[in-house]
Each structure stands twice: as structure tokens, then as C-alpha cells.
Short mmCIF file of C-alpha atoms in Angstrom, two decimals:
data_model
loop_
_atom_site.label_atom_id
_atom_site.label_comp_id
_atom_site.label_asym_id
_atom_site.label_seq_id
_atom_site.Cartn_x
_atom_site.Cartn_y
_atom_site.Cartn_z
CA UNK B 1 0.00 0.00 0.00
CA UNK B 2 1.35 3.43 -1.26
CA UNK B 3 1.64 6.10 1.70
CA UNK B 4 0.53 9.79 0.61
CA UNK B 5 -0.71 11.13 3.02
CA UNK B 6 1.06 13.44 5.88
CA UNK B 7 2.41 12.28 8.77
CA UNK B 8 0.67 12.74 12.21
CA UNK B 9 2.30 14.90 14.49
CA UNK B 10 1.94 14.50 18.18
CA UNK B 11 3.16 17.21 20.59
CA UNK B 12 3.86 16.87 24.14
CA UNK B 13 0.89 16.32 26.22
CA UNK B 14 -1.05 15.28 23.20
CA UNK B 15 -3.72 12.22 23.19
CA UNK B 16 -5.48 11.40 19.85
CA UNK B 17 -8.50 9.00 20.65
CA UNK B 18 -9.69 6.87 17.49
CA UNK B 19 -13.02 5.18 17.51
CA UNK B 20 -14.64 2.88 14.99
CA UNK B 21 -18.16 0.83 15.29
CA UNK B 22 -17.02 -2.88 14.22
CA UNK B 23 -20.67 -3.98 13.15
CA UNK B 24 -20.68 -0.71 11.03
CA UNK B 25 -21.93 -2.49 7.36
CA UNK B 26 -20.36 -0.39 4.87
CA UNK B 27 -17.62 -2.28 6.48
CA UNK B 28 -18.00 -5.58 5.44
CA UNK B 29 -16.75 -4.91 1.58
CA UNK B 30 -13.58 -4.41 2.90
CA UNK B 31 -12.98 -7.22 4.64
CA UNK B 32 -10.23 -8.64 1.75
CA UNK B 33 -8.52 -5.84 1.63
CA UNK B 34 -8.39 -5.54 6.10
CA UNK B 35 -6.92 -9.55 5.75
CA UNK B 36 -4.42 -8.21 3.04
CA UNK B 37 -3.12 -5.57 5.90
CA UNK B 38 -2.68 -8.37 8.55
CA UNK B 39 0.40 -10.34 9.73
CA UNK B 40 0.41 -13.72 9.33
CA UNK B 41 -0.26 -14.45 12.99
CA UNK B 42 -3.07 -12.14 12.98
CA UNK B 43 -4.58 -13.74 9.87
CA UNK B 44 -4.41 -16.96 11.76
CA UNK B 45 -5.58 -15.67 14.54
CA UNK B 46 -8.67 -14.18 12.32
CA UNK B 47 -9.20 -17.90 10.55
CA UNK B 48 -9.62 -19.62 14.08
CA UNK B 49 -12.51 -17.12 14.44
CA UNK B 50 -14.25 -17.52 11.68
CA UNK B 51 -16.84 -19.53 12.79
CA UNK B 52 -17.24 -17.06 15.98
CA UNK B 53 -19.28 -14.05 16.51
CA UNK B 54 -16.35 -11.52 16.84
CA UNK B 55 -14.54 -12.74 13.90
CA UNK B 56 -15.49 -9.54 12.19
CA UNK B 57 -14.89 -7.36 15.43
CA UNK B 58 -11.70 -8.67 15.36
CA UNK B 59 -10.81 -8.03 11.53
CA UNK B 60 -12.20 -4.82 12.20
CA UNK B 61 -9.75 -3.87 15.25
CA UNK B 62 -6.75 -4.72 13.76
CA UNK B 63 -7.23 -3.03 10.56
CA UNK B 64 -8.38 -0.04 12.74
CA UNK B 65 -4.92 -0.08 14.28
CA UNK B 66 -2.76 -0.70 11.58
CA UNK B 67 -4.31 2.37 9.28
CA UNK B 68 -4.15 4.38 12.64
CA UNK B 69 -0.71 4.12 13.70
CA UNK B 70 0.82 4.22 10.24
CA UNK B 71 -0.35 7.94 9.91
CA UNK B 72 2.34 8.18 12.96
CA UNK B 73 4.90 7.30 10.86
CA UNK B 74 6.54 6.56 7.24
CA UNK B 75 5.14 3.08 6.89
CA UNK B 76 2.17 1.34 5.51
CA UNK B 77 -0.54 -0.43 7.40
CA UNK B 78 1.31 -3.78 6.73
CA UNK B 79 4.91 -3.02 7.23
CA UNK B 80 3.97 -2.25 11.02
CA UNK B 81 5.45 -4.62 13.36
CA UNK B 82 4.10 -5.51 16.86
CA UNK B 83 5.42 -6.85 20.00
CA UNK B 84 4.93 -7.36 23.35
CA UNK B 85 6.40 -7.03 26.96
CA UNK B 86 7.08 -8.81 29.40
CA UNK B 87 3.68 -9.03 30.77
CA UNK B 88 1.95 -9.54 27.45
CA UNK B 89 1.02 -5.06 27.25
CA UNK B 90 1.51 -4.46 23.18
CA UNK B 91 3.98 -2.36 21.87
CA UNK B 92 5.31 -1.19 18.42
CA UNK B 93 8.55 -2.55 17.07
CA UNK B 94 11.28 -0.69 14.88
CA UNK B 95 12.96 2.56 15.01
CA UNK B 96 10.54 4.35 12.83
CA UNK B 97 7.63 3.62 15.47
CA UNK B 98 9.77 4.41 18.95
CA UNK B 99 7.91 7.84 19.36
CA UNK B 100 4.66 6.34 19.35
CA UNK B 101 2.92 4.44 22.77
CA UNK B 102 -0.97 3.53 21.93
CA UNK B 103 -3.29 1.08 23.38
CA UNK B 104 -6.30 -0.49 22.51
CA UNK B 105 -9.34 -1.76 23.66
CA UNK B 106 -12.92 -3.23 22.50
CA UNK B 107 -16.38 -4.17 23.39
CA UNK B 108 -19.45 -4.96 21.69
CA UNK B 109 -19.98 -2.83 18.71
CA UNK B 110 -16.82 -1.09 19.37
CA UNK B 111 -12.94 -0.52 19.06
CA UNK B 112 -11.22 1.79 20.60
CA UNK B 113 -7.45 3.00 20.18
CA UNK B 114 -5.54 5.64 21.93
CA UNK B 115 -2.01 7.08 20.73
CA UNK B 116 0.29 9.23 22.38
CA UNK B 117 3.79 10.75 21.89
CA UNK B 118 6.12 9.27 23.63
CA UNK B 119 3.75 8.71 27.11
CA UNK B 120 2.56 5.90 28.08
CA UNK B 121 -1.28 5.11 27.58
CA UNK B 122 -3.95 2.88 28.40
CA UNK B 123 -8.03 3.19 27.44
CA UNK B 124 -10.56 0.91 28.13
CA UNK B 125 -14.21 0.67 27.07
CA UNK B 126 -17.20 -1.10 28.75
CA UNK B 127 -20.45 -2.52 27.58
CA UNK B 128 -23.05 -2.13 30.42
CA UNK B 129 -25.92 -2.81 29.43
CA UNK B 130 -27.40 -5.86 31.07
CA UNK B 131 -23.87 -5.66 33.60
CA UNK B 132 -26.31 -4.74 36.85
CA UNK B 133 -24.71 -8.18 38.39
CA UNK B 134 -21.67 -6.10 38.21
CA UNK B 135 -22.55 -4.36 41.26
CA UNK B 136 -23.00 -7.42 43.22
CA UNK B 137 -19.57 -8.03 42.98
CA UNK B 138 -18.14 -4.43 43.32
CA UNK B 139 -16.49 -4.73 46.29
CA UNK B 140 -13.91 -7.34 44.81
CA UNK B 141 -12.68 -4.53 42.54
CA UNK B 142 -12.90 -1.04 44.00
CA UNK B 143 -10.75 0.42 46.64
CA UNK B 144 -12.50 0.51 50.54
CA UNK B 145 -12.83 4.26 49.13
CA UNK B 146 -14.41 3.83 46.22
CA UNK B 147 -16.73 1.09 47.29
CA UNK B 148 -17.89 3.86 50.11
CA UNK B 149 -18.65 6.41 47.57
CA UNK B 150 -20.37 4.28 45.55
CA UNK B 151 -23.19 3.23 48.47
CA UNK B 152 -23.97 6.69 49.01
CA UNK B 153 -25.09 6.96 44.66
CA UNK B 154 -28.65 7.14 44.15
CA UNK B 155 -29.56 3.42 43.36
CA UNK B 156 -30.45 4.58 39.41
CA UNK B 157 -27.20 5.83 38.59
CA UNK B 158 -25.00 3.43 40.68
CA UNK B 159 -24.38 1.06 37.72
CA UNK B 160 -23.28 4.14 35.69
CA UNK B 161 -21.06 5.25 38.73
CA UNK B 162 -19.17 1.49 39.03
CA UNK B 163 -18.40 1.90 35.42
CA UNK B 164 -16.72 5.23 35.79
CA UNK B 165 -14.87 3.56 38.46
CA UNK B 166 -13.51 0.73 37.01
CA UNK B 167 -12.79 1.82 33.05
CA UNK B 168 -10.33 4.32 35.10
CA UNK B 169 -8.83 1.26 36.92
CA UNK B 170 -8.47 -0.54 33.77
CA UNK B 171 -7.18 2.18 32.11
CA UNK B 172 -4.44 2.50 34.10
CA UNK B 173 -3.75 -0.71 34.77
CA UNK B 174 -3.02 -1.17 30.67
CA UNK B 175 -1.10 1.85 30.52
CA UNK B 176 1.00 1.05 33.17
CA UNK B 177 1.77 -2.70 31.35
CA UNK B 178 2.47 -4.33 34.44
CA UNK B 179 -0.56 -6.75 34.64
CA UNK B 180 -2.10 -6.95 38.17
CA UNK B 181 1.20 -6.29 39.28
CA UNK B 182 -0.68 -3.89 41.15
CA UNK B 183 -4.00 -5.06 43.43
CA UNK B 184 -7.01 -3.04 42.25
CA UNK B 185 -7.71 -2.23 45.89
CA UNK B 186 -4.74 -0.53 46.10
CA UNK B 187 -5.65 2.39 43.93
CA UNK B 188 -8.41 4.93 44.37
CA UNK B 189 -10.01 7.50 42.14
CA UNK B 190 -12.13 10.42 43.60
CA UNK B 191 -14.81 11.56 41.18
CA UNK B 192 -17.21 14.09 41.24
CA UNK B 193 -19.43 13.42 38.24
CA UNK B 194 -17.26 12.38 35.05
CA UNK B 195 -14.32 14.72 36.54
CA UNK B 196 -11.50 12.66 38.56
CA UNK B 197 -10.73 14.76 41.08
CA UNK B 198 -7.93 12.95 42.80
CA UNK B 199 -5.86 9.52 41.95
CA UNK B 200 -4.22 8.06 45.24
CA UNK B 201 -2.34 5.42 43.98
CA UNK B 202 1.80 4.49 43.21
CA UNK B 203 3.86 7.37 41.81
CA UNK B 204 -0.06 9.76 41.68
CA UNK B 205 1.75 12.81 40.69
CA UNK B 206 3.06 11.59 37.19
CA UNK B 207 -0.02 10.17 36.18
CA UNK B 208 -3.01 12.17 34.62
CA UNK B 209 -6.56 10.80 33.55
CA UNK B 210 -9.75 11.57 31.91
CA UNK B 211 -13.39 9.78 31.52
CA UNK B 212 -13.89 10.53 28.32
CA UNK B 213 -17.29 9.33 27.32
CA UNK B 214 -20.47 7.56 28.79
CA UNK B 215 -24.22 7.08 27.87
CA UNK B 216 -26.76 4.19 28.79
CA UNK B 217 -24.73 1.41 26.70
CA UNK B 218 -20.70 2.59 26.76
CA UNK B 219 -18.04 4.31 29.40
CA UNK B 220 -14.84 4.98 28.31
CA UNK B 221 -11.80 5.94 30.34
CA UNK B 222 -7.95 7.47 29.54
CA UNK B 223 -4.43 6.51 31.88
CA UNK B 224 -1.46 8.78 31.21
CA UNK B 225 2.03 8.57 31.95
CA UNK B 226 2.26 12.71 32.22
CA UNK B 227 0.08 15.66 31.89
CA UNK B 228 -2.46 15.62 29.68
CA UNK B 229 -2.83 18.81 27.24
CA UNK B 230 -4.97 18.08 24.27
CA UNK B 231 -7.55 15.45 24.06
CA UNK B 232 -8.28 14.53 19.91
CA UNK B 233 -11.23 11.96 19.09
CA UNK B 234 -10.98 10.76 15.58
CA UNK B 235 -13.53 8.27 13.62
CA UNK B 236 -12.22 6.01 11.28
CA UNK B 237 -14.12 3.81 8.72
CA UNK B 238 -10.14 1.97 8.30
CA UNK B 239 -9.34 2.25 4.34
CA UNK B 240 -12.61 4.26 3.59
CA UNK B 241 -12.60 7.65 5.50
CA UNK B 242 -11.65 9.47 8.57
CA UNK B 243 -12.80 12.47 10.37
CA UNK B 244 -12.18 14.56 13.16
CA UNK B 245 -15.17 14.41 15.88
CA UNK B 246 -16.15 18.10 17.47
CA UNK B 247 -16.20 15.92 21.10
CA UNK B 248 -14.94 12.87 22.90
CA UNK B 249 -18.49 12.00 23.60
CA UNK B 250 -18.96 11.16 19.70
CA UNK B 251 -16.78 8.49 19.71
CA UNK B 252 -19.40 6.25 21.56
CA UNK B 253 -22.06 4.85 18.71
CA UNK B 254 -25.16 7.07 18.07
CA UNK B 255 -27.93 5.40 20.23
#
């Protein structure tokens, strides 16, 4: 694949957030051309799904990646190269890529990727609808702080309140690439609405974060290595279009 397009600059500070619906039709005429784009372990990994439900949702991410991150840098969708550390976190591979941190994540309907210059990053998406048994169990993954605030939410928005909680801690958690190196009881977020008003947790000062979306199906969440100083959201439809979105809230699917 020719590149001709200019190369995405990222400046200090700077987060671009890419979103793309997976079940999005026009979508599925490109599905040759997404397998062309793929390593060979990913296009194995796509032909043991094949007869599974997220074949497509898988197809999808990748190729969402791979036309993402190559407007980072002088190479095409195919020629990227992918590793992994010691704890499984994803990473680029190659000189040409070294600037560039980004992470990933999906749920039904939806991918999600986050790129950064240079910082470390992690983003995470949830599906909640029909999660209420979540809250059952919300004690085994909030902080004694967290699971306090969350009894004193009005019993209608508590589900939406876990969420915010824990896209934040899995956020993090991927960004810093250490597994559950780290217990999830011992971090906290304060929130006050979708503003975090305080992390308490190892090395809190270097670390910035932002909810960046939620409605009655999706939350999203953002983990920093540094200060955050420009939030982008993006939509991609990978090899057909892109845009720029006017707020992070748009990259969640129109209800």
C-alpha cells in the first residue's frame, strides 16, 4: 500500500483518541482488503474465528490499528510490526515507530485506540448494558474508598457510577503494562461526576486521567504517563474515510 498522506504529528501532552463501530456495514466490503493488511499471525488468529461471533470485530480492530498508527509514521498499514512485553502489554517494534505508545481496547460494537507521543497510555471501554450483576460483585474490585462512595449513589445511577470507576482502573492498569502487578484495591479515584478529582495510587503525581465518554450502553476511560494537554477523538471507517469528531463523547455509537 502506497503512503501519501502526511504524517501525524503529536506534541507533548497530546492524546489522539480513534473510535470505529465494528458492526458498522459499509464495512464488510472491505474485509479482503483488512486480511491483506494483517500479519500472518493475525490472519491466523482471524481464521480460528471464523466460525465465531467476533470474527469480524476482530478483523475490524486490527485493521483499525494498523491504518491508525501508520499515519504516525513513514510506513504502511502492513509493514507495522508488533510486539509485546514482558507481561503480554503491546507495543510497536522498529525505530521508525519508537515515538509512538498507543493502546487499545474493544467491546461490543466497538474498538477503541488511543495514541500518544512518547507517554505511556492505556483506554478501556465497557459494555453495560445488562452488567447490573456487576454491582453485586463491586467490592472485589474497588478500593474501601471507592466502594464507600459508591453506596452513598442514588440506586439509578449506581451502575453508571461502578463503570466510571472501574474503566479508570483498567485504564491504568493497561497503561501502566504491568498486569495486576498492582492489586485493584490498592488504587483509588475520587470523582465528582465524570471529573477525577484525585488519583491516590503508586507514583499519583506523574499520572493524569480523563473519563472521556459515557451514555446508557458505553463508558470509556484514559491513563497517562504525564500531563495531559490536548484530548483529539478521531472516527475512522479503516481504508474508507476518517474524520475529526467536534467531542470525545462522539466516539461512543449514536444510540
Amino acid at each position: 500500500m502506497n503512503r501519501t498522506s502526511t504524517i501525524r504529528r503529536l506534541e507533548p501532552g497530546q492524546v489522539d483518541v480513534w473510535c470505529c463501530a465494528t458492526d458498522e456495514p459499509r464495512l464488510l466490503n472491505q474485509y479482503e482488503r483488512y486480511e491483506a493488511i494483517l500479519s500472518d499471525e493475525e490472519k491466523e488468529e482471524y481464521r480460528q474465528r471464523q466460525f465465531s461471533t467476533q470474527a469480524g470485530a476482530y478483523l475490524v480492530s486490527r485493521a483499525l490499528l494498523r491504518t491508525v498508527l501508520s499515519e504516525y509514521c513513514d510506513l504502511a498499514p502492513e509493514a507495522l510490526s508488533f510486539g509485546t512485553n514482558e507481561f503480554g502489554k503491546p507495543e510497536l517494534l522498529g525505530e521508525a515507530t519508537r515515538h509512538i505508545c498507543f493502546n487499545a481496547a474493544h467491546t461490543h460494537g466497538l474498538t477503541l485506540c488511543a495514541v500518544s507521543g512518547g507517554q505511556a497510555v492505556g483506554i478501556d471501554v465497557e459494555f453495560q448494558t445488562d452488567s447490573a450483576g456487576m454491582l453485586d460483585a463491586a467490592d472485589d474490585y474497588l478500593s474501601a474508598d471507592e466502594a464507600t462512595a459508591l453506596r452513598s449513589v442514588a440506586e439509578e445511577q449506581k451502575l453508571s457510577a461502578f463503570f466510571r470507576y472501574w474503566t479508570l482502573k483498567e485504564a491504568y492498569l493497561k497503561a501502566r503494562g504491568q498486569g495486576l502487578s498492582i492489586a485493584l484495591h490498592e488504587f483509588s479515584f475520587l470523582l465528582d461526576g465524570m471529573n477525577v478529582t484525585q488519583f491516590i495510587g503508586p507514583d499519583a503525581a506523574r499520572w493524569d486521567f480523563r473519563l472521556l465518554a459515557q451514555d446508557n450502553d458505553f463508558t470509556a476511560a484514559v491513563a497517562v504517563d504525564g500531563k495531559i494537554s490536548q484530548l483529539n477523538a478521531f472516527h475512522s471507517m479503516p481504508l474508507i474515510s476518517s474524520r475529526e469528531l467536534a467531542s470525545l463523547q462522539d466516539i461512543l455509537p449514536a444510540n
